[in-house]
Each structure stands twice: as C-alpha cells, then as structure tokens.
C-alpha cells in the first residue's frame, strides 16, 4: 500500500546544509503497524511529514498505492491528506471554535465521506458521547487526543500517521488511547505508521524501523 | 469541503464575539470617518451648487428702487422698451419657505429654471398654471400648492412664475428687483433717463468668498485624506490581528487537507462579506457624524452666500458607493498583506501564539527601510513639489513614512530608557514593553496619524484665522464703504462727505497686464491707512514714499509668484518701467493685483474716475452718518457697506470652520483611542503566557494591571512626542505647498503651544481610557487561567 523509495531531504541552516534524511526506503501493507523510532533530530518527524504530504522531499518517491505523493502539487497533496491519509498530531490540533461533534466530523466532511453512524460509533468507542456539545478547551488533554483520533479515523483513511500521539499524556491515559488506536486500525484495515520515543509503544507495533542520522539503522 | 471549511472559519467569530466586534468596529469606524467627512463636503457642495444654479444669486447686476420700495410694472415696461434686457423678480416668504417669482421667458439662462424643470411640464410652468419647483421638504411645507419636486432646487426655496408668486404673496403687479442680463444691446437709453428712481446694484464680488469656500473644502479634503490614512491603519491592524489569532487554526485546516488556494479564497470572501457589513454600518455612522456637523457647515455657507443652505442631510447613493468602496478597498489592501503572509507561511512551522513578535523583527527592518525611502522622497518633494498632485504626494509620503518609522523610533527610545533601569521590575517592564510594540504598533500608528492630523489641521486653521484676521484689518481699514451710481453722484458725494469725515479714500482700478499676467491695477491715495496697516511679505526700504512718489509699484503675492518676480525687479506698466518696492499678501484673490500712486494712476488712466470710496470715520459715528447721508443726498443706505459687518461675517466663517474641524479632531482622536482599546483587548489572550511567569515569581495581578495601564500611557506619550513635529510638518506642507498649488498664495504658519499641550493631554487620556478595561481584566485574571500556562495540557 505504501512504498517509500530513496527519500532525501536537506535543510539550510546557519552552519550550512544539513541532510536530515539520506536515502530512506521502506514499505507498509494495509492493516500493518510500524513504529518509527530514533534519537531527536534523526529525521523521524520529517519522514512522517513527507509521507503525509505535509512536506516535500528533495529526492525520492512516496507511493500510496499507485500515486506518487512527492510528485503532486499543493492541491494534489491536500486531496491525498483529506481523502487517504489521517494524521494524529502530538499537539492534538483541534479546531478550538468547533464543538467536539463537529471536530470529529470535520475531516470526513472535508473528504466528502461523512458517515454520521460511523462518527457516532467512534465517539462512543472513545468515550466522548457525553462531551459532544462541548468545546476542546473544556476537555482534558487525554480527551482532546481521543477527539483527534476519532477525527482522523472518521473518513476511514487508508493510512494513519501518528506523531508521538501520546507524548502529552500520562502513562495510564496513553495506554488507553493506544489501545483504542490499535483496535480501530485493526477494524478499518488501515496502515499505521507511528513516530515514538517510547520503547513500550514501539513494542506494540508489528514492525519497527530505527532511524539514526537520517538513515535506517 | 467548502462548506465545512467555511463553517470552521466562521465558528471562530462565533466563539470570539469580541474579536468579531473589534474587526467590524475597526472597519466601520474607518469607513465612518472617511464617509462622514466626504458627506459633509459633498452635501455642502451640492447645497450651494443647487443654490447658485437655481437662483443665480449674486451673479447678475440688479436694478432696485433707491428707497427699497417695489418697482411698478410701468417702469419695467419702459426699461424693456428702452432696450434694457431685464427680468422681473419678486421674493417673499410663506410657511418659512422662500418664494421666488421669476419671469421664465426673460430670466437669464443660468438662473436655472430649465434645470429645475427637467422632466416636468415646463409649458405649464411658463403658462403660469400655478406650478412651483422645490425640494421634497418644501413640498411638505406647502401642501396646498402644486409643488414639483426638483433635485436641483435650493433648500427652503420654491421657484415659480412671477404671476403665480404675486398671487401667492398677495402682491399683484409688484416687482422687487430687475435682474440685468450680462449681455446688453450696444445702444440703450441711460438708466437715469428711463428710470431715475432705480439704482444698479452690482453683482456680488464673489471671488473672495468662493476662494474662502474652496479653502474650507481643501481643509476638509485634507482632513478626509488624513482620516482615511488613520482608518487604513485601523483596518490593517484589525485584519492583521484577526489573521494572527487564527494562524494555528489555518495550519490545522491545511494539515487536514484544505488546499491553500481554497482557504485563501474563502478567507478573502469572508473578509469581503465583513467589509460590506461594516462598510454599510460605517456609511450610516458617517451619515450621523455628518448630520451632527452639517448645521455648522450650513451656517458657514449661509454666511458666505447669503442663501438658504440645507442644514439637513440626504443619504445619497454616491456615499453608499464610495463608503463601501473605501471599506472594500481598505480591506483588500489590508488583507492582501495578510493573505500573502498566509500563502508564504510554512505548513509545518510551530503553531505559536506569539509568532507576531517573532516575525516582527524581520518586518521592522523592512518597514524602517521603506520609511527611510518615503521620508527621503518627502524631503525631495518639499523642495521640488509644484501642483496639487505633488502636494498631496508629499503629504502621503510624509504621513506613511512617519507612521512606518514609528515602531523603530519607539523601539530605540525604549531601548535607551531601559539602560537606566535599576530594579528588576523596571528592567522587566522595559523589556516587556518592547516585546509589546509589534502587536500595538498599528494602533500606535493610527494614534500618531490622528494626533498629527490634529496638530496639522489645528495649526493650519488657526494660522488661517490669525492671518485672515490681520488681513481683514489691513484690507477693511476704512470704517465705511460707499458705492456711487455715476460720476456726477461720485463728485457730489466727495464734496458732501469730505468735511464730515476724517478722510475720503477713492478706490479706483483698471485691468492691465503685468509680466504677462492679467492684473487689476489700483491707484491709491497717500494716507496713513495704507502706510500703517498694510503688511508686506517682502519690501524695499521707504516703499510707501517711493510708491506714492510714483517711482515704484507694489504687487500681490499671486502676481509675484506667477511672474517669478521679487522686490527690486522691474516691471512694465503702460510702457513705463517701474521697480517693485513691496510684495503683499492678498489672501482669497485669484488674480494678480498691483498698487501705484493715485496721481500716476490718473496719468495712466485719465478716463477712469473713482466711483467707490472708503471713509475713515469714528466707528460709533457710522450709523448716524449713513442715516444723514441717506436723508440729505440721493445715496441710499443700500449703497453703503459697514466694514464691521463684513469683518464680523468673515470671522464668523472661521469660527464655524473651527467648530467643524474641532469636532473632526476629537472624533479622529476617539477613533484612534478605540484602535488602542481593540489592540489591547485582542492581545489580552496572548498576554497571559507572558505575564504568568512574572505572576508566579511574585508580582501581584494588581501590580501587573497597573503596569499595563502605565505602558499604554507611556507609549501614547512617546507617540505624542513624535506626532508634534509630524503635525507641524503636515501643517507646513498644507500651508506652504498645497495651498500655494491650489490658490497661488502661501499662508504664514503660526504655532499654538497651548493647543498642542491640550491635545497631548487628550491623547494620554484617550490611551489611559482605552487601556483601563484591558488592564482591569488582566488584574482580575483568575489564578487558574495563569496556572494553565504551566500545564502540559494547556
């Protein structure tokens, strides 16, 4: 489903060019889960952003099924983001002015695939049914992250990308959230690629790729 | 997708009504300020255009009876038979409406009967079927008459056929005056023979008042430009903050798959909808402002024209169009920059709430460079600007350049002040104030422009007033002016008056050409009236001695400027070379003027005999003298002009001008104060993370609130310090460049330190009032909100 081929990315810094990714290649099948680990600055988040169409590579291809994401323009990458890929951010990135019910439905509506029954199921599974008419600021961090996950899964994306999804949560809440993500991923048969520093979380994934200095170790 | 995105964008305003209010209020106030000033201008112009086209008042000579009684029909008929092209007029009042009866077939064309009757039954009017032409207001006041509503009608005035007017007013066969057509047959009998009891009243010498009116409008137009600049800064600030606050949401929307182009289009559409709503509110608000100001303007123009000018306002379609155009245009200008930043904003940059401050460093450098460039252009224009467009370009460069330079100047001033800080709180205060500058800079720019406009326009108007008061003293020194009908009457009058008054000063002039410029040349009698009162802009020694000796000539400023002449140069008058001994200010006169000695004038123009005279007489004797003159000679009171009346009228005009400009000054300052309030309120949420550490380390919330208030007052004070020289530069540009370009004469500039001090106090008060509420809110921020700053889950 996902094929990443020879991705290179270099940033200009005050000290000169810095190669953050140097020829990364990997693959992911439907329903498969993959942990991306590595030290800070090893290029994990950059790779995730390039796969998600949030950033562009200097060289290489990112194939989602037969579509080369790296070759798309801004509109094309936006279409892939709203239709085929779901991203769970560490900072939740909910829309503060929308109610929880609207936040959950938001990406599905953008993709034109809003299914109220599925959205309600997600809300129930995430334990958000009583919170639907509240605003994000009225929820705890764990609840907000659950809203973000529900929002990501509402359009039933082919690929879920998660960037430290439990990084802002306490251990107990993090475990609950992670259980939910894995459970729903199994049901929807989406691929999951998760960036994490946590060895415990990485151990729960089917596969694990470790990055060091922009290369797969 | 569009619907969901729009829902997300609009939900921000629903959840943040205060921000929506500040955005709409900013746009509405900017539009109101602009459209209010324009409305006053447009209505005033429309009023006296209607007055002049309808009535042609003052633009024709008139014949009237010496004793002020009505003219009988036989005299009119006799004049027509003798070849006089005259048209009868009768006036009177009914239900507080001025009724004017004219004879449509003989009335001069520009008296406007045809214009008024556009689209109406002119045949019926001519046939005397009882139709009246007037405004809707007049129709309401004359319900029993067939009033045809005309947009071109003067306020409070109905025009009709003379026969109808005579019937309505109950004065059959009576005529008040006869309007003399400007072109008369070459051969016609002498007036004294045909109608000895009639005198010819000359058309009003309207050039002076027309020029004053134009100056008045130039003031208002300049103020309109300034208010527009203030408004643009307010709009820019409001829109910039609106974008800044939604920056994280915009990033989220893009990350979730909303294409950038669609997002920009939706945000632009959203802003344009707001601009239309706020523009409409602004036009209505501007209308209310104009309605409050217009009675004073109307009174001014009534004084100028002696005609009824509407003190009420019509909501004209053109205002809607121009007001909305300003709101949409201002929004488009302000939004272009914000949308450009949005397009360039990296999708993955950290969503930080104080990105404003981070980006401000780069922006400040660019702003300082643009400011330097504009101020350099301004200096070049100061030396080279000629013409109205260059004058206004100078004003624009000066104002925008200074406004853009303000953040840099304030930052440097604060950096300098921080060096002297000893205590830790003081050090933090200065550092925090510097950090606040980017967020407040647009509001402070608006305050700068508002204060500069105040200083500039007040200085200009006060300088006008001071100059004109002096000028009136100089030009209207004689206590009484007498206009004689013919040479015989003039001779008799001089013989009669000379023993009774201190001096009889003849006023005689001719048209000539000096230095290729059309000029009125006056022959002046050697008298202390001139030597003591006339102020020269530049003069040679003994100018009066040499001029009254017939050796030199004096020129007005307009002639000197247009001819490129200065004192000591020579000009040729009637074939005689004469040195220029002095150049005098001649405010309000559009054409060239020159003064030579009376004897020399008589030598050059022997055919001209004086028919106007200035009389020097004790002011308290004037009324008695007029009464005796009317009783003992054939000169009527209508032929005399009491100088005190003219001066009082002229000064009243300036008082009215003052009232209007003062009101606008206060309004502009209030709007700038509101801009500060809006900025402080919208920044309040961003302030919490900055102030929470200070609170956690031991400062009380009350202390933080007081420091917020102090900060606003301090920034306003520093802005005032910059605004004073800017305002004075603005006044100089208006008086020395724009006025010269518009009218050909330069007004001396006077300084009014007390006015500036008062303005400074008002500005500080406005800033303090604006900061009071946000500071109070801050002082009452619940500790829980401050604690959230330190929470991971925030």
Short mmCIF file of N, CA, C and O in Angstrom, two decimals, chain A residues 16 35 41 44 47-48 54 59 63 83 87 91-92 106-107 131 171 173 175 183 187 205:
data_model
loop_
_atom_site.label_atom_id
_atom_site.label_comp_id
_atom_site.label_asym_id
_atom_site.label_seq_id
_atom_site.Cartn_x
_atom_site.Cartn_y
_atom_site.Cartn_z
N UNK A 16 25.26 25.87 7.49
CA UNK A 16 25.37 25.23 6.18
C UNK A 16 24.29 24.18 6.01
O UNK A 16 23.45 23.99 6.90
N UNK A 35 6.39 1.07 13.82
CA UNK A 35 6.92 2.12 14.72
C UNK A 35 8.18 2.70 14.11
O UNK A 35 9.04 1.96 13.64
N UNK A 41 16.15 14.52 16.24
CA UNK A 41 16.93 15.03 15.11
C UNK A 41 17.33 13.93 14.15
O UNK A 41 18.06 14.20 13.19
N UNK A 44 12.83 11.38 12.03
CA UNK A 44 11.57 10.63 12.09
C UNK A 44 10.37 11.50 11.66
O UNK A 44 9.61 11.11 10.78
N UNK A 47 10.36 12.52 8.02
CA UNK A 47 9.92 11.43 7.14
C UNK A 47 8.39 11.29 7.20
O UNK A 47 7.72 11.15 6.17
N UNK A 48 7.85 11.36 8.41
CA UNK A 48 6.39 11.26 8.58
C UNK A 48 5.68 12.37 7.81
O UNK A 48 4.67 12.14 7.14
N UNK A 54 2.77 16.66 3.97
CA UNK A 54 2.87 17.95 4.67
C UNK A 54 4.17 18.65 4.31
O UNK A 54 4.31 19.85 4.49
N UNK A 59 14.45 14.45 -3.03
CA UNK A 59 14.69 13.34 -3.97
C UNK A 59 13.92 12.12 -3.45
O UNK A 59 13.73 11.97 -2.25
N UNK A 63 4.98 6.40 -2.69
CA UNK A 63 3.84 5.86 -3.43
C UNK A 63 2.78 5.36 -2.46
O UNK A 63 3.04 4.49 -1.64
N UNK A 83 -8.32 12.83 1.94
CA UNK A 83 -9.05 11.64 1.50
C UNK A 83 -8.43 10.32 1.91
O UNK A 83 -9.16 9.38 2.25
N UNK A 87 -3.74 12.10 9.97
CA UNK A 87 -2.57 12.39 10.81
C UNK A 87 -3.04 12.70 12.23
O UNK A 87 -3.94 13.52 12.43
N UNK A 91 0.19 17.62 19.36
CA UNK A 91 -0.50 18.77 19.99
C UNK A 91 -2.01 18.76 19.74
O UNK A 91 -2.65 19.78 19.89
N UNK A 92 -2.55 17.64 19.29
CA UNK A 92 -3.97 17.44 19.02
C UNK A 92 -4.47 18.25 17.81
O UNK A 92 -5.18 17.73 16.98
N UNK A 106 -15.18 16.73 11.14
CA UNK A 106 -14.59 17.73 10.24
C UNK A 106 -13.87 17.14 9.03
O UNK A 106 -14.16 17.47 7.88
N UNK A 107 -12.90 16.23 9.29
CA UNK A 107 -12.10 15.75 8.17
C UNK A 107 -12.94 14.88 7.22
O UNK A 107 -12.75 14.92 6.00
N UNK A 131 -19.55 14.28 25.74
CA UNK A 131 -18.76 15.51 25.57
C UNK A 131 -19.04 16.20 24.23
O UNK A 131 -18.40 17.21 23.91
N UNK A 171 0.86 8.19 31.67
CA UNK A 171 1.08 6.81 31.25
C UNK A 171 -0.23 6.03 31.08
O UNK A 171 -0.45 5.34 30.09
N UNK A 173 -3.38 7.18 30.71
CA UNK A 173 -4.20 7.67 29.60
C UNK A 173 -3.57 7.26 28.27
O UNK A 173 -4.28 6.88 27.32
N UNK A 175 -1.90 4.66 27.57
CA UNK A 175 -2.17 3.25 27.29
C UNK A 175 -3.58 3.06 26.75
O UNK A 175 -3.80 2.33 25.78
N UNK A 183 -6.97 -0.90 18.12
CA UNK A 183 -8.24 -1.61 17.93
C UNK A 183 -8.94 -1.13 16.65
O UNK A 183 -9.38 -1.94 15.82
N UNK A 187 -9.75 -2.85 12.86
CA UNK A 187 -11.10 -2.91 12.27
C UNK A 187 -11.17 -2.28 10.89
O UNK A 187 -11.87 -2.77 10.01
N UNK A 205 3.85 -2.41 18.18
CA UNK A 205 3.67 -2.39 16.73
C UNK A 205 4.17 -3.70 16.12
O UNK A 205 5.02 -4.38 16.69
#
